[in-house]
XYZ file of C-alpha atoms in Angstrom:
253
model
C -96.063 -61.287 -227.022
C -94.802 -60.623 -223.583
C -93.965 -57.017 -222.617
C -90.374 -56.091 -221.933
C -89.548 -55.679 -218.202
C -87.706 -52.309 -217.842
C -87.379 -52.372 -213.989
C -87.986 -55.347 -211.637
C -87.838 -54.809 -207.854
C -87.626 -57.842 -205.539
C -87.840 -57.748 -201.742
C -86.577 -54.073 -201.465
C -85.772 -53.124 -197.910
C -84.135 -49.820 -196.795
C -82.981 -49.048 -193.332
C -81.550 -45.785 -191.993
C -79.541 -45.212 -188.809
C -76.913 -47.232 -187.078
C -77.218 -50.853 -185.663
C -79.635 -50.997 -182.851
C -81.129 -47.571 -183.756
C -82.374 -48.229 -187.215
C -85.605 -47.130 -188.961
C -86.991 -49.432 -191.720
C -88.334 -47.080 -194.423
C -89.101 -49.698 -197.084
C -90.302 -53.070 -195.920
C -90.021 -55.637 -198.791
C -91.357 -54.058 -201.864
C -91.933 -55.980 -205.038
C -92.709 -54.009 -208.266
C -92.354 -54.567 -212.035
C -92.390 -51.906 -214.632
C -92.942 -52.837 -218.171
C -91.941 -50.961 -221.448
C -94.434 -48.067 -222.102
C -95.862 -48.170 -218.541
C -96.766 -44.716 -216.891
C -96.708 -45.257 -213.189
C -97.290 -42.802 -210.388
C -96.115 -43.414 -206.853
C -98.106 -41.750 -204.082
C -98.249 -41.881 -200.355
C -98.473 -39.933 -197.071
C -95.432 -38.040 -195.904
C -92.898 -40.602 -194.646
C -94.333 -43.491 -196.643
C -91.076 -44.097 -198.414
C -91.885 -42.914 -201.918
C -88.913 -40.618 -202.214
C -86.582 -43.277 -200.959
C -88.085 -45.726 -203.437
C -87.342 -43.209 -206.247
C -83.788 -42.648 -205.184
C -83.023 -46.326 -205.088
C -84.656 -46.949 -208.444
C -82.777 -44.081 -210.057
C -79.480 -45.479 -208.599
C -78.953 -42.462 -206.271
C -79.273 -44.610 -203.291
C -78.749 -48.359 -202.451
C -81.152 -50.689 -200.730
C -80.223 -52.549 -197.517
C -81.697 -55.676 -199.023
C -83.257 -56.722 -202.321
C -82.516 -56.305 -205.926
C -83.225 -53.733 -208.549
C -83.052 -54.987 -212.166
C -82.805 -52.296 -214.786
C -82.829 -53.575 -218.312
C -81.947 -56.952 -216.785
C -78.884 -55.860 -214.787
C -78.884 -55.672 -210.896
C -77.839 -52.087 -210.434
C -77.346 -52.753 -206.631
C -74.203 -54.667 -207.539
C -72.725 -52.430 -210.123
C -69.574 -50.309 -209.557
C -69.646 -46.574 -209.885
C -68.291 -46.478 -213.469
C -70.992 -48.946 -214.587
C -73.711 -46.987 -212.600
C -72.575 -43.804 -214.404
C -73.026 -45.520 -217.785
C -76.517 -46.798 -216.749
C -77.528 -43.198 -215.752
C -76.180 -41.761 -218.927
C -77.678 -44.406 -221.295
C -80.739 -45.846 -219.620
C -82.204 -43.358 -217.407
C -83.788 -39.754 -217.860
C -84.545 -37.531 -214.917
C -87.176 -34.741 -214.546
C -86.686 -32.706 -211.350
C -89.082 -30.394 -209.581
C -86.662 -27.447 -210.002
C -85.872 -27.970 -213.642
C -82.048 -28.033 -213.264
C -81.329 -26.185 -216.444
C -77.975 -24.441 -216.793
C -78.423 -20.759 -216.892
C -75.430 -20.045 -219.149
C -76.810 -22.236 -221.946
C -79.722 -21.700 -224.301
C -82.666 -23.941 -224.026
C -81.630 -25.727 -227.187
C -78.142 -26.529 -225.752
C -79.841 -27.506 -222.392
C -81.965 -29.983 -224.253
C -79.167 -31.351 -226.351
C -76.678 -31.654 -223.543
C -76.982 -35.414 -222.792
C -76.318 -36.138 -226.522
C -73.499 -33.640 -226.634
C -71.692 -35.223 -223.707
C -71.923 -38.589 -225.595
C -70.239 -37.147 -228.578
C -73.158 -37.052 -230.807
C -72.897 -34.709 -233.953
C -74.320 -31.345 -233.653
C -76.606 -32.011 -236.696
C -78.157 -34.998 -234.920
C -78.440 -32.953 -231.668
C -80.234 -30.124 -233.407
C -82.657 -32.379 -235.360
C -83.555 -34.306 -232.307
C -83.854 -31.161 -230.214
C -86.197 -29.485 -232.689
C -88.432 -32.570 -233.031
C -88.928 -32.708 -229.153
C -89.294 -28.941 -229.068
C -92.163 -29.259 -231.630
C -93.951 -31.813 -229.488
C -93.544 -29.771 -226.345
C -94.449 -26.295 -227.739
C -90.996 -24.827 -227.454
C -89.810 -24.370 -231.109
C -90.024 -20.603 -230.844
C -87.979 -20.551 -227.508
C -84.915 -22.712 -228.376
C -82.556 -19.693 -228.555
C -83.650 -18.273 -225.211
C -81.938 -18.673 -222.003
C -83.661 -20.110 -218.886
C -84.156 -16.724 -217.203
C -86.222 -15.645 -220.349
C -88.687 -18.560 -219.932
C -91.755 -19.279 -217.668
C -91.694 -22.035 -215.218
C -93.778 -24.188 -217.476
C -91.499 -23.638 -220.455
C -88.468 -24.462 -218.253
C -90.105 -27.742 -217.142
C -91.047 -28.792 -220.597
C -87.490 -28.091 -221.652
C -86.233 -30.159 -218.850
C -88.533 -32.958 -219.934
C -87.223 -32.738 -223.591
C -83.719 -33.021 -222.165
C -84.747 -36.252 -220.274
C -86.264 -37.735 -223.488
C -83.590 -36.804 -226.043
C -81.339 -39.792 -225.408
C -84.352 -42.191 -225.679
C -83.739 -43.820 -222.215
C -85.152 -46.922 -220.982
C -87.136 -45.147 -218.300
C -87.903 -41.646 -217.111
C -87.936 -40.807 -213.438
C -90.025 -37.711 -212.566
C -89.768 -36.389 -209.082
C -92.842 -34.087 -208.316
C -92.489 -32.649 -211.916
C -95.419 -30.209 -211.391
C -94.486 -29.163 -207.915
C -93.356 -25.748 -208.950
C -95.860 -25.080 -211.640
C -99.284 -23.383 -211.712
C -102.346 -25.402 -212.613
C -102.324 -24.436 -216.347
C -98.637 -25.210 -216.831
C -98.970 -28.437 -214.883
C -101.864 -29.665 -217.140
C -99.944 -28.652 -220.220
C -96.856 -30.651 -219.167
C -98.959 -33.773 -218.133
C -100.889 -33.798 -221.310
C -97.671 -33.932 -223.265
C -96.091 -36.437 -221.041
C -99.206 -38.607 -221.505
C -99.054 -38.120 -225.312
C -95.498 -39.287 -225.625
C -96.343 -42.236 -223.370
C -99.444 -43.187 -225.396
C -97.308 -43.002 -228.529
C -94.808 -45.505 -227.181
C -92.008 -42.981 -226.724
C -91.444 -43.144 -223.027
C -91.672 -45.340 -219.980
C -92.326 -43.204 -216.946
C -92.277 -43.506 -213.284
C -93.489 -40.343 -211.394
C -93.517 -39.527 -207.716
C -96.323 -37.101 -206.871
C -98.428 -35.936 -203.898
C -101.030 -34.527 -206.418
C -104.019 -36.547 -207.357
C -104.480 -34.611 -210.569
C -100.924 -35.311 -211.759
C -101.353 -39.001 -210.787
C -104.543 -39.302 -212.741
C -102.476 -38.877 -216.037
C -100.726 -42.146 -215.261
C -101.922 -45.608 -216.274
C -101.376 -47.121 -212.819
C -101.073 -45.583 -209.360
C -99.240 -47.293 -206.584
C -99.982 -46.005 -203.113
C -97.324 -46.562 -200.431
C -98.093 -46.577 -196.737
C -95.640 -47.267 -193.949
C -92.992 -48.527 -196.373
C -95.224 -50.976 -198.209
C -97.385 -50.969 -201.343
C -100.982 -50.488 -199.908
C -102.809 -50.767 -203.265
C -102.716 -50.268 -207.062
C -105.151 -48.284 -208.939
C -105.427 -48.669 -212.711
C -107.023 -46.047 -214.994
C -110.006 -46.988 -217.229
C -111.279 -45.012 -220.059
C -111.988 -41.866 -217.993
C -109.308 -39.745 -216.403
C -111.941 -37.973 -214.378
C -113.232 -41.171 -212.937
C -109.556 -42.194 -212.192
C -108.951 -38.934 -210.435
C -112.079 -39.382 -208.227
C -110.907 -42.938 -207.242
C -107.480 -41.565 -206.314
C -109.141 -38.808 -204.150
C -111.408 -41.438 -202.502
C -108.271 -43.516 -201.627
C -106.530 -40.503 -200.160
C -109.555 -39.699 -197.971
C -110.044 -43.294 -196.917
C -106.404 -43.309 -195.664
C -106.885 -40.117 -193.839
C -103.289 -38.996 -194.377
C -101.488 -35.968 -195.645
C -100.155 -36.792 -199.159
C -97.242 -34.300 -199.218
């Protein structure tokens, strides 16, 4: 049985600047993301990884090419349709959490469902299920200022997952965390992916974070330079990612 295509990118080009003074940041990228993939995008500073994420997550539009999300070309949708896609099909995990300080963790997690008019009973039930998975059940009544960075990011991850989106886009999700909190988050992300509960695309500069993914795509000069696929050993995968970084001789930041 063929796996479902969640995102399909064809001939993606992105230019910045005015005519005659343009910089080409993405140079014809093709990429397919299937249901239950866990993909990490890496690359040196200026390689185009953030631009790629912004286009895939509908924040930006390409100069050329198509981005099919759940079979729809999002580059041709109007703002109202894009808003619906973002609400129903996409979950976001940001580096700086983006939790609302005036709401409890439970209310922050449940927010996407609340905005969609889902009953409070269903919101609370789904919230508690995710909080159990991410080790937050004892913290649901707390406010963000009462939580550690790791707890905030796990809460933000629960918020991204609660509406069961087609894909989660994670932008440097461990960038503001210490090593222990990073590993904790990554282990839980890997677990929900292994259990078939999430398709994830993560942009990261960190080889350790990338080693939790199933595949790593490395960008260089606006193009996909190579793809690395994890085997049975995450440690061996981490070593291969490091070797590739060293061979490129670039700053992955």
